[in-house]
Amino acid sequence: KVGTVISPMRAVDEMFVAICKANPSLRVRIGNPDELSSNRMEKTLLVFKHRVTDPEPGISESTDGVVITALNEEAIASAALANKGGINIIVTYEAFGVKMHGIIRQEIIFAKNCILAGRPQKWLSIPVILTSHTYENAKNEQSHQDPILCEALMGESAYVSRVVFPPDFNTASVMMTEIYQTHGQIWSIVVPKNEVPVWFDVETAQFLVKNGGVKIEGVGYRQQEPKIVITAIGAYQLREVLKASQRLTEKKVPHSVVYLFEPRRFSKPKDIYEESIIHPQEILEDFYPPDTLARLFVTHTRPGRIQGLLQSVNTGKSTL
């Protein structure tokens, strides 16, 4: 329900368990470098359990558990990536995800080359959940504040490397269903573990996941003739943008608000395969009217990454 305050990671947890239970013939592998329960995957841990050689009584542990845990990020990513005939998920603190970059990139390159060779991969797409992220780990300061993985993987081929930012519970629920209906892709997902409001109803969440972005209705002032377009990329960024929108509305400043779930779909295509998923000019102009040159982006990533990526809607340093 819109307005409910709940962690989007609850949706990831519930949907993953439900999808696995609906497909009992598929082997499950869960890559986990550390705190699965801290990252709100309690149901997943309760059902699937840590794999250990000597289970402790009363603990979610088993000799045949499918949660593969080790303080070696590349090793636990490999446990999921190697399970090509099953259902997989990797859940990590965002800062630890950097150590998985090499092995994940190799999978992306191989899958891309298979497409170019006319042999697209048939394994179920694999989500890499980046939570306990940059805006949630002040207690560990900069050692736990690093968005490099999502930034780096936005530079890979967008039809294999999907980088998304679900802002709320409903969007995360729809996204989880979508992931396992695709094949041969790596989905890098920046998602809050803390509670945030449900901003989008299910219908809007479905639109957001399908189209990669949405111009938010009912937000802004005189949206059809904005003097500035404010774009949020990330849940906490959306929260702050909505605060700014409210203040602009009070001052009667015409503006519109956009949320980008999958920013790569609004960039310039690098090849003919990306052309099929990148939005055409008319969609860009609907979100970013040509006569509205002032465009502000509030992003989870470092600003330079988005500034370079979105050259198709970047009107220059004087208006950013």
Coordinates of C-alpha atoms in Angstrom, one line a residue, residues 220-221 228-230 241-257 296:
G220 CA 5.8 18.9 -9.1
Y221 CA 4.2 22.2 -10.1
I228 CA 13.6 22.6 -14.1
V229 CA 13.5 18.8 -14.2
I230 CA 14.7 17.1 -11.1
V241 CA 14.0 15.2 -4.2
L242 CA 10.4 15.0 -3.0
K243 CA 11.3 17.4 -0.2
A244 CA 12.8 19.8 -2.7
S245 CA 9.7 19.4 -4.9
Q246 CA 7.5 20.4 -2.1
R247 CA 9.5 23.5 -1.4
L248 CA 9.5 24.5 -5.1
T249 CA 5.7 24.0 -5.2
E250 CA 5.3 26.3 -2.2
K251 CA 7.3 28.9 -4.1
K252 CA 5.2 28.2 -7.2
V253 CA 8.3 27.3 -9.3
P254 CA 7.2 25.1 -12.3
H255 CA 9.0 21.8 -12.2
S256 CA 8.7 18.1 -12.8
V257 CA 10.2 15.1 -11.0
L296 CA 19.2 18.5 -11.7

